[in-house]
PDB file of C-alpha atoms and ligand atoms in Angstrom:
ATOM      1  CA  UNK K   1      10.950 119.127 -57.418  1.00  0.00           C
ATOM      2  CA  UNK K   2       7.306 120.525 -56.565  1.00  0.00           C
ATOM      3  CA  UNK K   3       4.774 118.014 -58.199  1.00  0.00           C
ATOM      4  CA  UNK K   4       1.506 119.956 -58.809  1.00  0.00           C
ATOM      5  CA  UNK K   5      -2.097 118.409 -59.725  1.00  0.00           C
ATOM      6  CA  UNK K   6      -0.743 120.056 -63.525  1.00  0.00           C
ATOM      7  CA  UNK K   7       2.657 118.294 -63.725  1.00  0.00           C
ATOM      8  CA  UNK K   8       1.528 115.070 -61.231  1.00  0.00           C
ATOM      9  CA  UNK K   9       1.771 111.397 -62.658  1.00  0.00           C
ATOM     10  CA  UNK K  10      -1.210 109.291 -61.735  1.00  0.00           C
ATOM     11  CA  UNK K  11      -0.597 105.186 -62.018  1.00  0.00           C
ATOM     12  CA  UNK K  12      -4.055 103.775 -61.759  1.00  0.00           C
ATOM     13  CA  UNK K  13      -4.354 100.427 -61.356  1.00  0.00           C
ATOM     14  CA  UNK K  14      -8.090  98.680 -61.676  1.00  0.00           C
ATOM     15  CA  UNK K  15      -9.408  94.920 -61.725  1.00  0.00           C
ATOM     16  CA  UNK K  16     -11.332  94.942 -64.514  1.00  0.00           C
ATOM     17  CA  UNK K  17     -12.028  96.919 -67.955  1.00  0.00           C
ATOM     18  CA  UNK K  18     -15.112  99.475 -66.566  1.00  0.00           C
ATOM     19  CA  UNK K  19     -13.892 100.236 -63.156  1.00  0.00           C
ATOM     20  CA  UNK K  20     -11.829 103.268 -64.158  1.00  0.00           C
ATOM     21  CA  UNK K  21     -15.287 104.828 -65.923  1.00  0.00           C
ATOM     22  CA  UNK K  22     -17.652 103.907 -63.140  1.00  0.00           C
ATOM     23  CA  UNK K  23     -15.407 104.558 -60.030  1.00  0.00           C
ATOM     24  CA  UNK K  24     -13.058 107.463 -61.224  1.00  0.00           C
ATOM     25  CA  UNK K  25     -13.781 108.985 -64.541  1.00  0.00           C
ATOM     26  CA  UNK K  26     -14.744 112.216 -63.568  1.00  0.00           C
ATOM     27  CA  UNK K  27     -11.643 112.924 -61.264  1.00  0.00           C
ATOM     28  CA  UNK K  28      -9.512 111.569 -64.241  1.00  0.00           C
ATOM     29  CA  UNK K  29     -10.784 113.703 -66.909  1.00  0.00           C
ATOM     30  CA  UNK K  30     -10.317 116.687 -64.107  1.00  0.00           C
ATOM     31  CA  UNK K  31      -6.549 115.407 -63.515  1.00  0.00           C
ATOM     32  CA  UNK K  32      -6.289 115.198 -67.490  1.00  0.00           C
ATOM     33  CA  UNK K  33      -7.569 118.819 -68.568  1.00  0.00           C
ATOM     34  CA  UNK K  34      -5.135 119.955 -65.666  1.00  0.00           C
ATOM     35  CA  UNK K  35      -2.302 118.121 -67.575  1.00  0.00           C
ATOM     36  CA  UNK K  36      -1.550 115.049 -65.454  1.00  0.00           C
ATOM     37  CA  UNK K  37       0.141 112.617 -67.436  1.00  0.00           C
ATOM     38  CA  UNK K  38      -2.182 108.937 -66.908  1.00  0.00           C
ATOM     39  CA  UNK K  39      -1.306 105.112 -66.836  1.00  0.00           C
ATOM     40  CA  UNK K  40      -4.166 102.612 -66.851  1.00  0.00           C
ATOM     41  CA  UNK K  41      -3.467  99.527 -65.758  1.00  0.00           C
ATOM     42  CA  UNK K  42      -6.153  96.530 -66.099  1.00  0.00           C
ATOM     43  CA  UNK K  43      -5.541  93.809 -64.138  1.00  0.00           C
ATOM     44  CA  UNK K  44      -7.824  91.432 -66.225  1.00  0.00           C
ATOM     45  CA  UNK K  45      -9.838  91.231 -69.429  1.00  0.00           C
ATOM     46  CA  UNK K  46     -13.116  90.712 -67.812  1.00  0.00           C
ATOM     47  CA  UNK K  47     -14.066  87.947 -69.237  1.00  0.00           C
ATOM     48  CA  UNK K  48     -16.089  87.107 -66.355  1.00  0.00           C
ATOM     49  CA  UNK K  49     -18.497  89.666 -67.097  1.00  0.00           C
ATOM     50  CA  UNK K  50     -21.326  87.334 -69.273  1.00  0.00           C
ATOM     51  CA  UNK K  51     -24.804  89.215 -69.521  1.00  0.00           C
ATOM     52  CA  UNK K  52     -27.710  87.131 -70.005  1.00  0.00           C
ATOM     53  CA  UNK K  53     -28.899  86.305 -73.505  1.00  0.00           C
ATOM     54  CA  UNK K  54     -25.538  88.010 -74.779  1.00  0.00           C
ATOM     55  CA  UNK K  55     -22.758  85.606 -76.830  1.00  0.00           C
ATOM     56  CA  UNK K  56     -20.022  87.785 -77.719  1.00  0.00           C
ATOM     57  CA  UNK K  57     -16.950  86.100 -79.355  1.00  0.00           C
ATOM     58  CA  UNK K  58     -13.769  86.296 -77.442  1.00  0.00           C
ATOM     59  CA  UNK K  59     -15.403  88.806 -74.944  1.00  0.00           C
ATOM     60  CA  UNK K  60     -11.834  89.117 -73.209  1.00  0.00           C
ATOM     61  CA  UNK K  61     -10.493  91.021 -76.294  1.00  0.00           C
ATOM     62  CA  UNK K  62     -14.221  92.670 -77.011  1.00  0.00           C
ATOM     63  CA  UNK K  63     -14.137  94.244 -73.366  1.00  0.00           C
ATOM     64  CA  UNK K  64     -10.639  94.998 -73.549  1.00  0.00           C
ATOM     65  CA  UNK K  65     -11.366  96.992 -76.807  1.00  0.00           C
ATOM     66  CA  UNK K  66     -14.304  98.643 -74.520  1.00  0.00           C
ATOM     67  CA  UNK K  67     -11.915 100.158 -72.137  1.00  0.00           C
ATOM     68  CA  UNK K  68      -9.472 101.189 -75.088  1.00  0.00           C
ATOM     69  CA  UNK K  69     -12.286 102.946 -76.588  1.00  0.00           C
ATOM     70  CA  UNK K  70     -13.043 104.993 -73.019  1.00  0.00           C
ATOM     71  CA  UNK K  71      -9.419 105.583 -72.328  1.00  0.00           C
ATOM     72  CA  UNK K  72      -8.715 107.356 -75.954  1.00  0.00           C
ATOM     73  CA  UNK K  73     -11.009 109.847 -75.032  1.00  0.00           C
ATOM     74  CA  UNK K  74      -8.381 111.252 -72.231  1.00  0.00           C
ATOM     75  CA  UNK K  75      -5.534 109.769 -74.693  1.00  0.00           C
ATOM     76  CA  UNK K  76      -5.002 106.816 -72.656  1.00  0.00           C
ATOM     77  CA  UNK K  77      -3.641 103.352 -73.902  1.00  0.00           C
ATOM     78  CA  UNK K  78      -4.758 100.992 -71.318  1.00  0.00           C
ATOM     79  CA  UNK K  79      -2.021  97.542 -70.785  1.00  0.00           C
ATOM     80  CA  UNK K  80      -3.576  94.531 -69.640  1.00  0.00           C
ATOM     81  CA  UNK K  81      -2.387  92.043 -67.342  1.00  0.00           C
ATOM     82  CA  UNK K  82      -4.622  89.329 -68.524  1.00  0.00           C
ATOM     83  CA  UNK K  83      -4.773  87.483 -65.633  1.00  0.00           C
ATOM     84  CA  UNK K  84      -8.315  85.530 -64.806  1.00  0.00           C
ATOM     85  CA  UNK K  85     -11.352  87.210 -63.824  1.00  0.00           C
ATOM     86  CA  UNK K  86     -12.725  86.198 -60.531  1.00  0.00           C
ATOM     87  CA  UNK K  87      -9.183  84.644 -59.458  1.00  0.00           C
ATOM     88  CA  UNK K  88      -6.808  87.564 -58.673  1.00  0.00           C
ATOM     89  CA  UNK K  89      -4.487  86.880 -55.653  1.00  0.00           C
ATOM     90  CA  UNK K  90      -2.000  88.662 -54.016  1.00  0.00           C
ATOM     91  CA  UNK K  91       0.774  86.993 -55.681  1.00  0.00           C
ATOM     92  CA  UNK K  92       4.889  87.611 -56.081  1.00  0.00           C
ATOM     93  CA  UNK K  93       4.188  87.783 -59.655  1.00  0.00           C
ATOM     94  CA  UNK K  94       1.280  90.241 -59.808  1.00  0.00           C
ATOM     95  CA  UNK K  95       3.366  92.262 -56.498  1.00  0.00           C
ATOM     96  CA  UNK K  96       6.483  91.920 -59.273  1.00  0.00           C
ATOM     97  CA  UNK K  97       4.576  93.518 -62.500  1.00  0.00           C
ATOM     98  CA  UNK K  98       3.276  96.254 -60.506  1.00  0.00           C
ATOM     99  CA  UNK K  99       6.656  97.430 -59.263  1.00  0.00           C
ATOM    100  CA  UNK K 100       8.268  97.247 -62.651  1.00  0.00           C
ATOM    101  CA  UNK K 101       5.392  99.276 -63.703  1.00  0.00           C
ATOM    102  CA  UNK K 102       6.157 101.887 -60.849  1.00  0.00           C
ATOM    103  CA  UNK K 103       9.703 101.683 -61.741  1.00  0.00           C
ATOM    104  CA  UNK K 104       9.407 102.471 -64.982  1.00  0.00           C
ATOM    105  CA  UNK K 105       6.545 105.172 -64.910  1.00  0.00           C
ATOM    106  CA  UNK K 106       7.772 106.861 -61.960  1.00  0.00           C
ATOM    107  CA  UNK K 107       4.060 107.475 -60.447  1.00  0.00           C
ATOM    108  CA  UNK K 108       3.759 110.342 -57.781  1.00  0.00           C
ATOM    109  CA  UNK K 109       0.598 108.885 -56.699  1.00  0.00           C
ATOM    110  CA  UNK K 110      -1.213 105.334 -57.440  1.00  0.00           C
ATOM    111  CA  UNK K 111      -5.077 104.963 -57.410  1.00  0.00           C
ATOM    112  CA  UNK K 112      -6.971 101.666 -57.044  1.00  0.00           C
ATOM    113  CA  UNK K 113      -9.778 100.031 -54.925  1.00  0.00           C
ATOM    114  CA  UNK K 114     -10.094 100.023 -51.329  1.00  0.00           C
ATOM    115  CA  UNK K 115      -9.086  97.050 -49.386  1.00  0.00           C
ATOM    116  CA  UNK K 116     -12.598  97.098 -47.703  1.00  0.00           C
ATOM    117  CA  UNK K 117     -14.121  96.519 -51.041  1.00  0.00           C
ATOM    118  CA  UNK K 118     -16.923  94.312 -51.602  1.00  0.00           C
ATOM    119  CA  UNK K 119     -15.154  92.419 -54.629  1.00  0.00           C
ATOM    120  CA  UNK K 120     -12.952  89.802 -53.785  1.00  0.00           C
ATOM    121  CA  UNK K 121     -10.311  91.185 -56.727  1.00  0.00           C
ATOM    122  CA  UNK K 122     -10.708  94.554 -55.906  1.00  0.00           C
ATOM    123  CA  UNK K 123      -9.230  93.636 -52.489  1.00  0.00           C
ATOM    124  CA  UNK K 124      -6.485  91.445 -53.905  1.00  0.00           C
ATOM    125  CA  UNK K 125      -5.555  94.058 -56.203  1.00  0.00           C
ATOM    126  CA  UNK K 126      -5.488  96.565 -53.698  1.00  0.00           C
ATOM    127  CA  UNK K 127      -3.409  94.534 -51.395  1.00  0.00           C
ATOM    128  CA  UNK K 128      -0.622  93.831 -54.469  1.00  0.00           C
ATOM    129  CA  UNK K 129      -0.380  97.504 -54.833  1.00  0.00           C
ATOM    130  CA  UNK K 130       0.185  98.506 -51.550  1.00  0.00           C
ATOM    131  CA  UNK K 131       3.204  96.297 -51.438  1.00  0.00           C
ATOM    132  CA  UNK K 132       4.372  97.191 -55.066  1.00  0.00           C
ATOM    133  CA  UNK K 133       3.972 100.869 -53.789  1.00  0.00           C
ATOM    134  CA  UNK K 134       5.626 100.370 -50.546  1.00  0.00           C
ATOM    135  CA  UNK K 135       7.131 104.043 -49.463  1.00  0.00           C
ATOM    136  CA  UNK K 136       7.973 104.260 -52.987  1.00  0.00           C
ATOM    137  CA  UNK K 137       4.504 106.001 -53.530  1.00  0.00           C
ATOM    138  CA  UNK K 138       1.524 106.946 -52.048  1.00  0.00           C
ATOM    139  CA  UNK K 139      -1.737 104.868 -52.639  1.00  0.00           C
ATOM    140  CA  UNK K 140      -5.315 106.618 -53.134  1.00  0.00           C
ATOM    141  CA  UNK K 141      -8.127 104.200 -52.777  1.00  0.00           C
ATOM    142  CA  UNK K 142     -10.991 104.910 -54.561  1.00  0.00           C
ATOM    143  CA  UNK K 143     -15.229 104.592 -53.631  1.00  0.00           C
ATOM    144  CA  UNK K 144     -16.543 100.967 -53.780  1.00  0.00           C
ATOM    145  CA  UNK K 145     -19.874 100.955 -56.011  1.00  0.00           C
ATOM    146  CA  UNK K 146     -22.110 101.895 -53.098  1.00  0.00           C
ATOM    147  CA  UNK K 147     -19.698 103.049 -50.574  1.00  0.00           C
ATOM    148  CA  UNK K 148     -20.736 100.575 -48.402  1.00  0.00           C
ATOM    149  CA  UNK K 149     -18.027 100.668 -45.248  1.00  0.00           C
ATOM    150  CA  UNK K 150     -15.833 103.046 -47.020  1.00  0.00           C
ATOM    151  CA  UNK K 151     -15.202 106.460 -45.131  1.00  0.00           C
ATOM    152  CA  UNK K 152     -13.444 109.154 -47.330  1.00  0.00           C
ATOM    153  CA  UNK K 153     -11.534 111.394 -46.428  1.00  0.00           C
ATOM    154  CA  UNK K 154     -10.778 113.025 -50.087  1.00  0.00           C
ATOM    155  CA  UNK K 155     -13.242 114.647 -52.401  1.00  0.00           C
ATOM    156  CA  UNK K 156     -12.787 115.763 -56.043  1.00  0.00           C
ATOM    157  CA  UNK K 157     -15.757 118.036 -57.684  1.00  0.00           C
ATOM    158  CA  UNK K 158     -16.451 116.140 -60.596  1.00  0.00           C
ATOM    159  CA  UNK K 159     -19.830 118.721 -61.552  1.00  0.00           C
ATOM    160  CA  UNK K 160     -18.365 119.496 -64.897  1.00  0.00           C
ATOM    161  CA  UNK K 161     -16.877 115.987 -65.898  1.00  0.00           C
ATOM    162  CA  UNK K 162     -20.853 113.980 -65.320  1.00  0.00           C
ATOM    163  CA  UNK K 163     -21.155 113.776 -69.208  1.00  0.00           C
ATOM    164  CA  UNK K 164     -17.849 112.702 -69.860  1.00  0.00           C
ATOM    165  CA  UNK K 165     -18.334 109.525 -67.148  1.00  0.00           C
ATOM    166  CA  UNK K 166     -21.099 108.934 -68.333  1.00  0.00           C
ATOM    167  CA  UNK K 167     -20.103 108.489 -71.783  1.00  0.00           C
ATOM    168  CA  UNK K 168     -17.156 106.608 -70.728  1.00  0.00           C
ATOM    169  CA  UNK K 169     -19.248 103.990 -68.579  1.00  0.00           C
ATOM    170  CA  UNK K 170     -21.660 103.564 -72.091  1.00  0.00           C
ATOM    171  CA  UNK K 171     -18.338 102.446 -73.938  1.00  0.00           C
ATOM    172  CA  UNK K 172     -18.643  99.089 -72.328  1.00  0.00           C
ATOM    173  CA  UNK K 173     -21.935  98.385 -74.180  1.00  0.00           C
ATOM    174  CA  UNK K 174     -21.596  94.451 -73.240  1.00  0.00           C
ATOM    175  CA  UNK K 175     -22.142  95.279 -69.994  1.00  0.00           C
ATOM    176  CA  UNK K 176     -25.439  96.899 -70.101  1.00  0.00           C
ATOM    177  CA  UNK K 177     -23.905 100.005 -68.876  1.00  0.00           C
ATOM    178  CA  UNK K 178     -27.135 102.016 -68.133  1.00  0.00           C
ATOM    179  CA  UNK K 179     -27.200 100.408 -64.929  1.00  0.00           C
ATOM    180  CA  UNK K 180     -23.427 101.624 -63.539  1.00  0.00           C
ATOM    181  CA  UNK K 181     -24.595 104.834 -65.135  1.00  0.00           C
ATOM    182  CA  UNK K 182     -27.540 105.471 -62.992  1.00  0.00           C
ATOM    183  CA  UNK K 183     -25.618 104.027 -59.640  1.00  0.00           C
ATOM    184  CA  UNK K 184     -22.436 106.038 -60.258  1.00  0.00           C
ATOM    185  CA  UNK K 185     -24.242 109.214 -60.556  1.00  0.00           C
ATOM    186  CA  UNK K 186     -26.550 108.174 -57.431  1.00  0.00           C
ATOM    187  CA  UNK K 187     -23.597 107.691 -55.435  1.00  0.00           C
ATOM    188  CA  UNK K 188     -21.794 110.652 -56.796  1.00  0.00           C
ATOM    189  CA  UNK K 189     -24.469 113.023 -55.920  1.00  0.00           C
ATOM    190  CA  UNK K 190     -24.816 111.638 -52.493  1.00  0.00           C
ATOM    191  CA  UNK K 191     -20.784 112.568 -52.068  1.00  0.00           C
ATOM    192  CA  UNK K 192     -21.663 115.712 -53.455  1.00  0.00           C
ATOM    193  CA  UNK K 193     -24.050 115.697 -50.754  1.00  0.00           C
ATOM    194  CA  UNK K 194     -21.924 115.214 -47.850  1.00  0.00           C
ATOM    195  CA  UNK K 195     -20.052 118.241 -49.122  1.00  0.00           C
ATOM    196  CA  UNK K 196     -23.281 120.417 -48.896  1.00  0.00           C
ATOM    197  CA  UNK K 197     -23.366 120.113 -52.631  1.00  0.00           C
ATOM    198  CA  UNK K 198     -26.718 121.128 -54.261  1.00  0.00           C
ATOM    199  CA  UNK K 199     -28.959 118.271 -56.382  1.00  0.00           C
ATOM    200  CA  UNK K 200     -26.856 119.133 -59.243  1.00  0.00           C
ATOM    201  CA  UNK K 201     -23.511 118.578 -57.806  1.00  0.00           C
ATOM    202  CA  UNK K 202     -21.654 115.814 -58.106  1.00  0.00           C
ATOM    203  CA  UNK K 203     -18.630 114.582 -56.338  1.00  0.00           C
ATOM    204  CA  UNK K 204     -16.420 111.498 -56.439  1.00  0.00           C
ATOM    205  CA  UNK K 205     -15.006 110.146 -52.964  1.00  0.00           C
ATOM    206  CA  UNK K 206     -11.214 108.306 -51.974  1.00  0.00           C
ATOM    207  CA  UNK K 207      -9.598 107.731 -48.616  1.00  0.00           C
ATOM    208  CA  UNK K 208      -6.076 108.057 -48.417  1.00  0.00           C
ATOM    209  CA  UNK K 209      -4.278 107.110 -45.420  1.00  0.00           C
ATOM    210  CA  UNK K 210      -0.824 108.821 -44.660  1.00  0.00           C
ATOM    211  CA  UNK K 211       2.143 106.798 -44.031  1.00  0.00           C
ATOM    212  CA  UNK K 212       5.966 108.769 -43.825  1.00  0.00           C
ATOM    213  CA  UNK K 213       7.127 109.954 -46.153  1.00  0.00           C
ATOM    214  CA  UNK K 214       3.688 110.801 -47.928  1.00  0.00           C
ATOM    215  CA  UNK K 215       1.509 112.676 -45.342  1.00  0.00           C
ATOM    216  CA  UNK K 216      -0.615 115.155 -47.059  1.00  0.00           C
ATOM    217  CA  UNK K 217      -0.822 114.382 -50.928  1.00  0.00           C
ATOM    218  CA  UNK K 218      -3.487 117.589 -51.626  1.00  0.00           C
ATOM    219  CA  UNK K 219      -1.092 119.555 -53.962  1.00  0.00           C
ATOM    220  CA  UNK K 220      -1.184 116.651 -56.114  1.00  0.00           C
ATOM    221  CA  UNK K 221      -5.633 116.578 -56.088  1.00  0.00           C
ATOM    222  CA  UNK K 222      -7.874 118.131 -58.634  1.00  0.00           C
ATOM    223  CA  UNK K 223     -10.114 120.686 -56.820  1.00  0.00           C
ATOM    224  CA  UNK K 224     -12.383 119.528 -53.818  1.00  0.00           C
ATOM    225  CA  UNK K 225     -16.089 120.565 -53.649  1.00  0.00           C
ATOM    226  CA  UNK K 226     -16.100 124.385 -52.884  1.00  0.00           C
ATOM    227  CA  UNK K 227     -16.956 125.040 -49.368  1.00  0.00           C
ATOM    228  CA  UNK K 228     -20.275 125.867 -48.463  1.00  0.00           C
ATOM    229  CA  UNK K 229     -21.853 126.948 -45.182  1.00  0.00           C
ATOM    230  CA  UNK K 230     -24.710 125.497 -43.796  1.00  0.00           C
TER     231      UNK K 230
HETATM  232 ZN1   ZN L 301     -14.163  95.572 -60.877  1.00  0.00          ZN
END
């Protein structure tokens, strides 16, 4: 069967509660409106993410609330791992979880972070996924905040979706979100950019690396960045 970016399943599978909004959103709410069907998967509760002069209660349940709130808005119920912020590993049991997850949802493409990411669970996550994947699935790996060693090689024009990240990022108000706001948008427009994109473009980046029997996964994208001549 043909799997279109309409009919495609997306697995996405992110550290913590805000990654999703400030790494992704926009290409999410494009694969959503298309008709993609989405599963979130959060590997922990955040509860490593204390601002200064903030006490919030049981922040592991307040965050995970947070993301539940972002997700409804593309009618997305996020499941939680719950394992510790700060400590993921490349374990069997985390490896285990995410192929019972693939076996059951039946993905026809997985997103999470790049293993060149600057955050220590990021990488671990992205290295569990990769095996859980295996040539079950192909694996997208999304922008690092800052792109900071990452070269893309995928685009999706997220122009019409910048509202809709934004107010996704702001649902995590315990984590000051103005800030992942501003740098999201920074960093989108600057992949915009690289596309030729004007000032008020905006573009979010991934690098996906072909491996048999996956090769070219572009029916499966929202639209690129239209081309534009210099
Ligand atoms: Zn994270």
């Amino acid at each position: 069967m043909t799997v279109t970016t309409q009919s495609a399943r997306l697995l996405v599978v992110m550290a913590h509660p805000d990654d999703a909004e400030i790494f992704i959103w926009g290409s999410l709410t494009a694969w959503h409106n298309a008709g993609a069907q989405i599963q979130l998967v959060v590997a922990t509760s955040g509860e490593g993410g204390v601002r200064q002069g903030r006490d919030i209660p049981n922040l592991a349940q307040h965050r995970e609330k947070e993301a539940s709130n972002a997700a409804a808005t593309l009618d997305i119920f996020p499941h939680f791992l719950r394992l510790p912020d700060g400590g993921l590993s490349d374990e069997p049991h985390l490896t285990h979880a995410l192929k019972e997850r693939i076996k059951a949802f039946k993905p026809d493409v997985v997103i999470t972070h790049s293993p060149s990411d600057y955050h220590a669970d990021h990488r671990a996550l992205a290295a569990a996924v990769q095996s859980a994947a295996s040539f079950t699935t192909p694996v997208l790996f999304c922008d690092p905040l800052g792109g900071v060693g990452f070269e893309p090689n995928v685009y999706v024009d997220v122009t019409s979706h910048r509202e809709a990240k934004a107010a996704a990022i702001r649902c995590h108000a315990s984590q000051d979100p103005e800030r992942f706001v501003a740098r999201a948008d920074l960093q989108n427009q600057w992949r915009a950019f690289q596309c030729n994109g004007g000032l008020d473009d905006r573009a979010e980046a991934f690098r996906f690396e072909p491996r048999y029997p996956f090769t070219d996964i572009r029916s499966l994208l929202p639209p690129a960045p239209a081309v534009k001549r210099l």
